[in-house]
XYZ file of C-alpha atoms in Angstrom:
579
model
C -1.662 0.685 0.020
C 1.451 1.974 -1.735
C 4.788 0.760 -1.300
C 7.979 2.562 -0.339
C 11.165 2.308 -3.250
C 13.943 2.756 -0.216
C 16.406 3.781 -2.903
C 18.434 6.864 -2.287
C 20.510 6.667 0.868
C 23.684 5.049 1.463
C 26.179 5.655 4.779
C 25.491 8.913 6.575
C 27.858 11.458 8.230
C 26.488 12.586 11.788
C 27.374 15.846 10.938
C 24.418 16.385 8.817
C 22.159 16.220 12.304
C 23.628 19.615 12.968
C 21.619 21.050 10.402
C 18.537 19.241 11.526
C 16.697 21.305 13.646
C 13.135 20.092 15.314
C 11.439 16.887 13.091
C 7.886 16.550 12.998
C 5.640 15.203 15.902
C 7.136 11.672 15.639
C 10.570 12.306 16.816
C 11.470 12.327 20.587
C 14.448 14.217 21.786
C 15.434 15.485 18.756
C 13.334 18.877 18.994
C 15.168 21.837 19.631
C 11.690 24.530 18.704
C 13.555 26.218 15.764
C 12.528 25.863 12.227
C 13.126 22.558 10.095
C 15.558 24.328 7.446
C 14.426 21.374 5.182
C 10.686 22.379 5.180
C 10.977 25.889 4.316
C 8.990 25.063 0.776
C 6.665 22.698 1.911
C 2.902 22.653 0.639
C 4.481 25.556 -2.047
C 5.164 25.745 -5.760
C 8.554 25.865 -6.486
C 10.166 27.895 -9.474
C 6.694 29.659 -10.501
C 4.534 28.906 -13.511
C 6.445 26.336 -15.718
C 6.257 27.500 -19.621
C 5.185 25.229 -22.447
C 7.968 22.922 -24.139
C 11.292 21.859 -23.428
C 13.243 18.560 -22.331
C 12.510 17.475 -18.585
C 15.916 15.347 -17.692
C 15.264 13.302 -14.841
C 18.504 11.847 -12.999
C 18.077 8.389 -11.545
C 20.301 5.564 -9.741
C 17.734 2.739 -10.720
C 15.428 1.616 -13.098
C 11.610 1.282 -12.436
C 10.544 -1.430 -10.558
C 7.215 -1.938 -12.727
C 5.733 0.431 -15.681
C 3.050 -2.206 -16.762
C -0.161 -0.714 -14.760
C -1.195 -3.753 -13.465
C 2.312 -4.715 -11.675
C 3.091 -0.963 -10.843
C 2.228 -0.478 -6.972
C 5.699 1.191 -5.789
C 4.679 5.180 -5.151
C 7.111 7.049 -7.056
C 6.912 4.265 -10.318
C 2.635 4.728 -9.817
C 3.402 8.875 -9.709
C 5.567 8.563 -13.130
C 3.195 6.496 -14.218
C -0.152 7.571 -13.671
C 0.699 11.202 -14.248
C 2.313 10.841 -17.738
C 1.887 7.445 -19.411
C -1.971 6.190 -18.218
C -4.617 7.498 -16.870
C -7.477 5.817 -14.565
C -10.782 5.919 -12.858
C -10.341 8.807 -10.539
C -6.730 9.895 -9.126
C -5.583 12.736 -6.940
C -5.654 16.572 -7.470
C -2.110 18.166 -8.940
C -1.590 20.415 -5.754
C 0.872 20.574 -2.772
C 0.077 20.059 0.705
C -2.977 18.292 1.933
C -5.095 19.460 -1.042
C -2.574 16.624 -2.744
C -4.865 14.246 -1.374
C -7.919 15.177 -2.612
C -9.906 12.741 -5.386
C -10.840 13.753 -8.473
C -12.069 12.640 -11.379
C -9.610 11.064 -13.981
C -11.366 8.871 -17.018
C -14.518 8.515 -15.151
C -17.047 11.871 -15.010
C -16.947 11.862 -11.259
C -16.335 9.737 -8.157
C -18.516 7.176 -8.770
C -21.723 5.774 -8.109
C -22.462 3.510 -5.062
C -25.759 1.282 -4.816
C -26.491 -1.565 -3.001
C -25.544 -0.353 0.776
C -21.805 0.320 -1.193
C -21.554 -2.980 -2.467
C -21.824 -2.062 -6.051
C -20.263 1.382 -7.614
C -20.957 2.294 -11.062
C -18.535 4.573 -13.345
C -19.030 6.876 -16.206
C -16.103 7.332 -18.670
C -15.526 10.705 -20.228
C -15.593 10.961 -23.926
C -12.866 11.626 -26.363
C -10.261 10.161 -24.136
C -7.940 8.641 -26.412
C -4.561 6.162 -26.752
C -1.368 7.260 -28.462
C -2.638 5.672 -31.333
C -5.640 7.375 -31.598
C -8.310 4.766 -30.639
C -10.776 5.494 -27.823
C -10.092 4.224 -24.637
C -13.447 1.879 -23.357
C -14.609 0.885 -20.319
C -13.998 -2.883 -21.627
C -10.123 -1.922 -21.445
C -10.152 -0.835 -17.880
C -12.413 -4.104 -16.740
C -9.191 -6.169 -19.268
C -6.129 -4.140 -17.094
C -7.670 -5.299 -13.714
C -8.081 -8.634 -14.757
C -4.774 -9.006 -15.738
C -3.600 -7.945 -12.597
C -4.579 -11.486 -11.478
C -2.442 -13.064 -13.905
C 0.204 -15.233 -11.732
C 3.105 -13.668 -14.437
C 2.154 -10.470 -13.479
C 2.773 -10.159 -9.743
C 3.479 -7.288 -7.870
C 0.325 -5.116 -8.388
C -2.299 -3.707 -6.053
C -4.204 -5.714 -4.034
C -7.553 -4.015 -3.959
C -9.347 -6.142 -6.754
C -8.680 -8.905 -5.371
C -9.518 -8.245 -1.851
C -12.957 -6.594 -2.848
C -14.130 -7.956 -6.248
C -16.944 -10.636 -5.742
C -15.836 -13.952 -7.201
C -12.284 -13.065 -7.323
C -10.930 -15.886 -4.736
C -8.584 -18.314 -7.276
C -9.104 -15.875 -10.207
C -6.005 -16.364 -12.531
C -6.432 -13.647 -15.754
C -7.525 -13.189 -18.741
C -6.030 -16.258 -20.260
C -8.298 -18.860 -21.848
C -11.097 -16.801 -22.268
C -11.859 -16.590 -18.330
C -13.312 -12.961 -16.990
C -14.808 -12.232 -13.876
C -18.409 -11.750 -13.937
C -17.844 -8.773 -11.162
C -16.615 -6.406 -13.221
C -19.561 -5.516 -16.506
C -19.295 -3.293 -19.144
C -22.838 -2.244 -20.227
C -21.433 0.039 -22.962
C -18.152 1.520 -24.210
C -18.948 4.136 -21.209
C -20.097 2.228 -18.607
C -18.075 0.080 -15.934
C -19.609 -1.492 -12.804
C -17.838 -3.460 -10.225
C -19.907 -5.832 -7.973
C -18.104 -6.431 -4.696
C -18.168 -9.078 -2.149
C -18.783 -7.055 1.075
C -19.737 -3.131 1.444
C -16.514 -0.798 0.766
C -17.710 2.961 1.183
C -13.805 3.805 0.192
C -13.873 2.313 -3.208
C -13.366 4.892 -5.184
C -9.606 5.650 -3.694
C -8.760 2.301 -4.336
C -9.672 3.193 -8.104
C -6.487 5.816 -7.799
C -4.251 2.596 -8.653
C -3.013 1.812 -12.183
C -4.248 -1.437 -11.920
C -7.490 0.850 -12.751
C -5.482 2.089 -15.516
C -7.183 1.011 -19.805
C -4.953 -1.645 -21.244
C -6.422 -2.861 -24.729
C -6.290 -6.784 -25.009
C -4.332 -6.242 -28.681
C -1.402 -4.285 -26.908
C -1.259 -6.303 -24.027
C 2.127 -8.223 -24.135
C 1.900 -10.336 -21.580
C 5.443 -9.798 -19.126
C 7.079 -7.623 -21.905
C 4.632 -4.834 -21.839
C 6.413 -3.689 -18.849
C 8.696 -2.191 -21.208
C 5.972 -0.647 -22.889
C 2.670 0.379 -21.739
C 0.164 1.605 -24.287
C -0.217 5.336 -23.395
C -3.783 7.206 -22.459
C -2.249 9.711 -20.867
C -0.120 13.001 -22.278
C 3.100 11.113 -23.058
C 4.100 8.136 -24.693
C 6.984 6.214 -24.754
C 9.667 6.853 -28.117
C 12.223 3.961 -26.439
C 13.132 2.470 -23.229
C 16.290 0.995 -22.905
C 16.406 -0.977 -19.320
C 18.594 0.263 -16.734
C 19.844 3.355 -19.177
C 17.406 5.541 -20.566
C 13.606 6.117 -21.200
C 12.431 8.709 -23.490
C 8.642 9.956 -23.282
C 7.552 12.379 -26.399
C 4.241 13.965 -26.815
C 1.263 12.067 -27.358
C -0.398 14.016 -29.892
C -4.098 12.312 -28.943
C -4.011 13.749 -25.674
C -6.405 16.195 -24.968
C -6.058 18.727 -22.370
C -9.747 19.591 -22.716
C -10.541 15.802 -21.383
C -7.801 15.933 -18.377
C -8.150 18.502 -15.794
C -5.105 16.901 -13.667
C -1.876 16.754 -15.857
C -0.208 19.952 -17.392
C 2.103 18.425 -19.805
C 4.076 20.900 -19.923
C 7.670 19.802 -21.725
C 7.773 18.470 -25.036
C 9.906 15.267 -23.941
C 11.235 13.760 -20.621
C 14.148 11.863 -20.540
C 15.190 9.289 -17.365
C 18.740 8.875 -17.343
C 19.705 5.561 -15.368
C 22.624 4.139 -13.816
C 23.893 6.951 -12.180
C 25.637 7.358 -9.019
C 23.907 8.670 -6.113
C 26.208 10.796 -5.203
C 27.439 12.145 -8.622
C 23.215 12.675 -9.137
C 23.314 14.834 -5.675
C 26.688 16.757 -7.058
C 25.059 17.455 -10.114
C 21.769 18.890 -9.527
C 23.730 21.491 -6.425
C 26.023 22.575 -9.190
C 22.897 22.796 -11.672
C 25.247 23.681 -14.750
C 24.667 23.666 -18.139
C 21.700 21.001 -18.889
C 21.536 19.859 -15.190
C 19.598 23.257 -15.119
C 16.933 21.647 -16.191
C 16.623 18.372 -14.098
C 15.263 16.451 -11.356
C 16.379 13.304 -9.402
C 14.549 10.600 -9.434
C 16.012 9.421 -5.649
C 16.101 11.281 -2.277
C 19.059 13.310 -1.555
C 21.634 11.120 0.467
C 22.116 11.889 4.068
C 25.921 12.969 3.244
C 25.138 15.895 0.895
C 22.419 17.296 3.485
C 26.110 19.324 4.324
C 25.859 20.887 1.059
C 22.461 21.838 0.863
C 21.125 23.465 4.227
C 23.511 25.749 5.278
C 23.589 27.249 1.103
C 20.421 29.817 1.123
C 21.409 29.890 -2.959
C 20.461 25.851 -3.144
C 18.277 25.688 -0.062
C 15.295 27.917 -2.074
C 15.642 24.657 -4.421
C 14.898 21.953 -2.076
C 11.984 20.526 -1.539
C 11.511 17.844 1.715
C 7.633 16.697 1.981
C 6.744 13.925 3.759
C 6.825 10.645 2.813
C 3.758 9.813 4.882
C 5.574 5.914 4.736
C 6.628 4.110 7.811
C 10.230 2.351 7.843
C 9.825 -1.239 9.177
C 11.978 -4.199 10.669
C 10.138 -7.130 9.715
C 10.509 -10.232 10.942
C 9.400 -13.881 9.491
C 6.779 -14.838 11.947
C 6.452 -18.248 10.579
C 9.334 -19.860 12.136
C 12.820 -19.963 14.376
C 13.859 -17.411 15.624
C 10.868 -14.869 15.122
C 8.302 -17.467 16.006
C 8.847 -16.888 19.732
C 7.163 -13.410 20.499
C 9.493 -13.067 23.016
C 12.777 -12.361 20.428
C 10.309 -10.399 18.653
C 10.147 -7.978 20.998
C 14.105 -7.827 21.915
C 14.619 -7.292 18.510
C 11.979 -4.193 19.747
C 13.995 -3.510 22.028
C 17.467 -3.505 21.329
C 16.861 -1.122 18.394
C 18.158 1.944 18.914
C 16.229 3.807 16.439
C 18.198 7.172 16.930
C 21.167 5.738 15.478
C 18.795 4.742 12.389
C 17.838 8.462 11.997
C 21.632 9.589 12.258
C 21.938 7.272 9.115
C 19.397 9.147 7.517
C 20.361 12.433 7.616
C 19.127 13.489 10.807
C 15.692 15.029 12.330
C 15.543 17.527 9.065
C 14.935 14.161 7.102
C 13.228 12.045 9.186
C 11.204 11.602 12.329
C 11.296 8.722 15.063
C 8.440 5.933 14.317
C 6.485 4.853 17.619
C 3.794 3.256 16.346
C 3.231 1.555 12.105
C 0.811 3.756 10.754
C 2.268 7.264 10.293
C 1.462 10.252 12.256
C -1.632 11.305 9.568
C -3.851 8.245 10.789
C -3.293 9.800 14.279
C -4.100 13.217 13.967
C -0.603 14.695 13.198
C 0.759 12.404 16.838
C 1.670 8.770 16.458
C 1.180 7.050 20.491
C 4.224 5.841 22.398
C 2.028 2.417 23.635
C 5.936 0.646 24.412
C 7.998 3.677 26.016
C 10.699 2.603 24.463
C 13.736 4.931 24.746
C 14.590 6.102 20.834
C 18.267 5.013 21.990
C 17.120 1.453 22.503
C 17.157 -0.517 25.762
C 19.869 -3.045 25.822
C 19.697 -5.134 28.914
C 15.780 -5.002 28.490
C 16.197 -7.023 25.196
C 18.821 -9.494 26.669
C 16.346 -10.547 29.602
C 13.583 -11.097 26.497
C 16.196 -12.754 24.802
C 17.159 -15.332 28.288
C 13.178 -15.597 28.790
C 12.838 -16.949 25.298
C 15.457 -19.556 25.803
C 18.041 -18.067 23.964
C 20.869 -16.575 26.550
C 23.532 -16.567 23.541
C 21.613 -14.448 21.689
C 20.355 -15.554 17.729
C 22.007 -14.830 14.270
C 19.912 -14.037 11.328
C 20.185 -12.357 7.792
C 18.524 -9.391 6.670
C 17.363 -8.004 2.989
C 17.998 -4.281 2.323
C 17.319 -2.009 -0.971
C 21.126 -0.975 -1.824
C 20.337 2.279 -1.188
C 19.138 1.164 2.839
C 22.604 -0.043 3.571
C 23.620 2.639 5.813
C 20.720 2.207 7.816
C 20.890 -1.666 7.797
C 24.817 -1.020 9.060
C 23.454 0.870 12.446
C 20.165 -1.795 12.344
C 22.916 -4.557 12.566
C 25.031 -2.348 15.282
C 22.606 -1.841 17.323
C 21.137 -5.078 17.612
C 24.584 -6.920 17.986
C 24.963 -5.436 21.158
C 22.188 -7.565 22.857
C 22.679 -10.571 21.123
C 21.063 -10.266 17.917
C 23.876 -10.867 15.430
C 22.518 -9.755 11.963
C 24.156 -10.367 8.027
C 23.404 -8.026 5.733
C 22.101 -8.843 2.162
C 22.102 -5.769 -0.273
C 19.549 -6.054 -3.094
C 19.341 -3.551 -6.026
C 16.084 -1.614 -5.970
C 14.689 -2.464 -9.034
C 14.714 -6.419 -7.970
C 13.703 -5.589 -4.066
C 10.264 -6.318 -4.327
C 10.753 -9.459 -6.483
C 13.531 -11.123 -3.911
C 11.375 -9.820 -0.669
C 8.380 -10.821 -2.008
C 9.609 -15.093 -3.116
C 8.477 -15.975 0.311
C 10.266 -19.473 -0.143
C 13.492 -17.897 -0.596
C 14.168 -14.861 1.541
C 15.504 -13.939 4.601
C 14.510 -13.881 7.889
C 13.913 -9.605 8.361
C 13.692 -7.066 5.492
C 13.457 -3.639 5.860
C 10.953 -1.837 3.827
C 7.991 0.238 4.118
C 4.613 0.800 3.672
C 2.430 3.903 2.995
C -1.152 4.390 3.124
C -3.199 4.886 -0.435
C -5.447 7.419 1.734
C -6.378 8.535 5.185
C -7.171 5.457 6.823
C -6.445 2.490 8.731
C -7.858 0.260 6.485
C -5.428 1.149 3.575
C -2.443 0.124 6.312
C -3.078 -2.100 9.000
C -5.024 -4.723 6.409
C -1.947 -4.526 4.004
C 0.816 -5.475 6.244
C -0.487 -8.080 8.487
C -3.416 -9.590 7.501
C -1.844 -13.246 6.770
C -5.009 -14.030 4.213
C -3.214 -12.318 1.073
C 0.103 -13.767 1.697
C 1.398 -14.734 -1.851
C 4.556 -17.201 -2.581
C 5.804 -14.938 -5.060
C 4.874 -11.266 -5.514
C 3.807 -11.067 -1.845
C 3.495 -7.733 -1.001
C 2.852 -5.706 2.372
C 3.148 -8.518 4.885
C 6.845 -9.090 5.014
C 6.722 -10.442 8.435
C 4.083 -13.390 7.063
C 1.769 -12.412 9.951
C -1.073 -15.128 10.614
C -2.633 -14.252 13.759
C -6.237 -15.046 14.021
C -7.098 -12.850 16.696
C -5.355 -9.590 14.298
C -7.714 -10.708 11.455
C -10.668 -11.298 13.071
C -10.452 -7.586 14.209
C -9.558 -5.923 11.447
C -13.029 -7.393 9.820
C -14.882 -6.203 12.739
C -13.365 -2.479 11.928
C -13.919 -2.847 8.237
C -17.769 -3.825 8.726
C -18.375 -0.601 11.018
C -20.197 1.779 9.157
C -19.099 4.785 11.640
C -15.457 6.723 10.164
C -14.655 8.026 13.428
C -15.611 4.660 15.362
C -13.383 2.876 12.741
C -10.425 5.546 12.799
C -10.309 4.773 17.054
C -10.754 0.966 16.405
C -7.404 1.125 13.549
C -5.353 3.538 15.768
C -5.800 0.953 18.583
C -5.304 -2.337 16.787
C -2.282 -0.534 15.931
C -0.483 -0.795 19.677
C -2.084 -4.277 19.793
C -0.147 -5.180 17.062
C 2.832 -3.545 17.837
C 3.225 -5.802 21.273
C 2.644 -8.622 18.972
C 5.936 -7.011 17.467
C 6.001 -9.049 14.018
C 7.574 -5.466 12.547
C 9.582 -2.759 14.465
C 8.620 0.742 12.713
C 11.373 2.594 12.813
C 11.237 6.219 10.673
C 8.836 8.321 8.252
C 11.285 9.908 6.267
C 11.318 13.062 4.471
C 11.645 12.771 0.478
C 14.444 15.480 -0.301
C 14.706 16.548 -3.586
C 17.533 19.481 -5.162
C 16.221 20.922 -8.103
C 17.731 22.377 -10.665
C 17.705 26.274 -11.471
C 15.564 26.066 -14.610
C 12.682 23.925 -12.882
C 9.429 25.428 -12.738
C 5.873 23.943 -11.210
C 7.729 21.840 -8.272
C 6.148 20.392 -5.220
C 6.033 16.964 -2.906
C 2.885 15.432 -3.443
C 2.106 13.852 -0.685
C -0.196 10.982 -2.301
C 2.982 10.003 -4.017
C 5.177 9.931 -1.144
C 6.595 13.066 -1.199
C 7.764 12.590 -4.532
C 7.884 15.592 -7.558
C 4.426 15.695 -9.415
C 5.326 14.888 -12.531
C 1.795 16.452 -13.523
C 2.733 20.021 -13.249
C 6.292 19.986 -13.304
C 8.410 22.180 -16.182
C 11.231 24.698 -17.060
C 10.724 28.221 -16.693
C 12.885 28.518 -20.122
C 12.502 25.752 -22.226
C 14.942 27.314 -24.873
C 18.121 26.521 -22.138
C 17.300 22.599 -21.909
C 18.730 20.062 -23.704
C 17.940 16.593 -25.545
């Protein structure tokens, strides 16, 4: 499972819609059969074949949420991440489009090895892989990083390990000595991981940085978040929270191990703290060193106005898929979103194409029906509640009387900073059945952290959630199985979903041995779910990006939520950037 960032929208001008012509398959009455003007360079290259050195400046509104590869489990922070910084197991191929999805191997020699009906998988590490420092990296590192991931001071990681690994239930680190006996390291080469039921999908979950080599000397405990050890092409020369990060060469890379990552500047530098809208400005203009940069966040709804109806700066955006669903979710676990019923007004009363106005319009975005996106459907998401995308008032009032509450119920809601325009028509929407909702505006960086304290939040969030790889099991599990509810660092299941009959199916679907029988049994759970209503899905949003003129080697990858690969990405002159 990957999670979404929310970061880069604010209020929204309906204007933009204009510009918007037909979404993708999840949008209802927003078609109009002419060409998406946003899509134009989807699943292509942008800029040609970057060349060789150079400063890559990317523009950003935020800091990271996590660098540290066993807390980093937001997509764009695990893109940055595991394409310059670290390396792991196996990760995805550098290539837009679908073939974005595809595995390959990383630090191991190939996929992996299963035995044992798939309850036991046995890696290979390549040789001559080594850290910035010139050591090898070992197979005894990689076991290390996903034991830390346990470590109750490092929350906010992927969930895999401990889901899978046998003997991992009450597993708290590395500290004192303790290891689990599930993960061995034969040799320096060697890593096998014993699990606790058959998992024929293992090796995607290996994709995560939690799969990522951290030696025990380097590790640092909560402070190596501002400074991973690098295995991959870059390292870090100085990070400076909230302002800059600077990645240089590292000079023990070897291309000749890594068939993935490009490298192809000689230094990035993240530039933090930045206005969204003075970042959007910017990279139109592209003057001077803005030439050669990227944002970091999605282009706001607002300067959609300056971007599609300008051929000159439309050939420089690119708008892949996010491949993330946009939820509502409600606390399940008591008053008011205990009673089903107010679930499903809140359902009801949405009027989710006031939502999509807010973000830029059906060139952005497409209408959510269902939680899992469109590509665990076949390219369709199902329409199980017929729900009109403007909402249906007077329905949600008579849920709202049939719960017991005529007068309607108040609540408060968490949003990213950047998700306050879409919170605004959230709250509008729902006030006019009843539903009177605060606002609570959270800076990105800290979303995860405040969402996640599950004794001190609010009563909805909005987020998202994104599947690691095409299936069920990488959603469904991951946002309402009540099991891996966590006090702090909970991740997924904002709603704090515990209902017995959801998690007794979604073992029956993980035990079947037949894809296709699984896919059907997912994709169904999915409307049983949604009448359960513990989240309203609301959007899959495009990821917008404006690059600027001296960008070479650009393209959504759509295992990274639509975000810029930072493994191929470059200048076509390095000699006009600067830093």
């Amino acid at each position: 499972m990957k999670k979404r960032t929310l970061i880069a929208v604010a209020t929204a001008l309906a204007a933009t819609t204009a510009f918007g012509a037909a979404g993708c398959s999840g949008s209802k009455g927003h078609g109009s059969g002419g060409k998406n003007p946003a899509t134009a360079n989807q699943g292509a290259v942008v800029g040609g074949t970057p060349q060789k050195g150079g400063t890559l400046t990317v523009l950003s509104n935020q800091d990271f949420t996590h660098l540290d590869p066993a807390r980093n489990w937001v997509v764009s922070d695990m893109d940055f991440g595991t394409r310059l910084l670290y390396r792991t197991l196996v990760t995805y191929k550098a290539a837009p489009g679908t073939a974005g999805g595809e595995l390959v191997p990383d630090l191991a020699t190939d996929l992996g090895t299963p035995s044992n009906g798939t309850k036991t998988w046995t890696f290979h590490l390549k040789k001559g892989v080594k850290y910035e420092d010139g050591t090898p990296v070992t197979a005894q590192d990689i076991k290390y990083n996903v034991e830390r991931s346990f470590s109750p001071d490092l929350p906010g990681g992927s969930d895999y390990a401990a889901r899978y690994l046998a003997g991992a239930e009450g597993y708290q680190g590395p500290a004192q000595g303790k290891h689990l006996d599930s993960i061995k390291t034969p040799d320096d080469h060697t890593i096998v991981f014993e699990l606790r039921k058959p998992f024929a999908e293992f090796p995607n979950a290996t994709v995560m940085p939690n799969f990522a080599p951290t030696p025990k000397s380097q590790d640092k405990g909560p402070q190596y978040d501002n400074r991973p050890f690098s295995s991959g092409p870059y390292k870090i020369e100085s990070y400076q929270r909230g302002k800059k990060l600077v990645l240089v060469r590292n000079t023990h890379w070897a291309a000749s191990t890594d068939a993935v990552r490009k490298a192809y500047p000689d230094k990035l530098v993240v530039v933090m703290g930045l206005k969204p809208n003075q970042i959007d400005d910017r990279l139109i203009a592209s003057q001077g060193p803005d030439a050669s940069a990227v944002s970091w966040g999605a282009l706001r709804p607002e300067s959609a106005a300056k971007v599609l109806p300008n051929a000159e700066v439309r050939k420089r955006l690119i708008a892949e898929s996010t491949n993330c669903t946009d939820m509502v979710q409600m606390h399940t676990g008591k008053a008011p979103f205990d009673e089903v019923k107010v679930r499903q007004a809140v359902q009801y009363a949405l009027d989710k194409d006031s939502v999509l106005t807010a973000s830029g319009g059906p060139a952005f975005n497409d209408l959510s029906t269902a939680y899992m996106p469109a590509t665990l459907f076949d390219g369709k998401q199902p329409d199980t509640l017929k729900i009109p995308a403007t909402g249906d008032v007077e329905k949600a009032k008579r849920l709202l009387k049939e719960a017991g509450k005529p007068d309607g119920v108040e609540t408060k809601m968490t949003v990213s900073t950047g998700d306050k325009g879409r919170a605004e028509a959230i709250q509008q929407s729902l006030g006019k059945a009843g539903i009177k909702v605060t606002i609570e505006t959270v800076d990105p960086s800290a979303f995860y952290a405040t969402i996640g304290d599950t004794k001190n939040r609010t009563d909805m969030v909005y987020t998202g959630w994104c599947p690691d790889y095409p299936s069920g099991s990488t959603f469904l599990p991951f946002v309402f199985d009540g099991r891996f509810i966590k006090e702090k660092g909970n991740s997924g299941n904002h709603s704090l979903f515990r209902d017995k009959p959801t998690m007794k199916r979604m073992d029956d679907i993980a035990a079947m041995t037949d894809a296709k029988q699984a896919n059907a049994a997912w994709r169904k759970l999915d409307g049983e779910i949604l009448a359960k209503s513990p989240a309203v899905p609301v959007l899959v949003r495009r990821w917008p990006l404006v690059l600027g003129t001296n960008i070479a080697g650009a393209y959504g990858q759509t295992s990274f939520g639509g975000q810029l690969d930072y493994a191929t990405v470059g200048l076509k002159a390095p000699s006009k950037s600067q830093g």
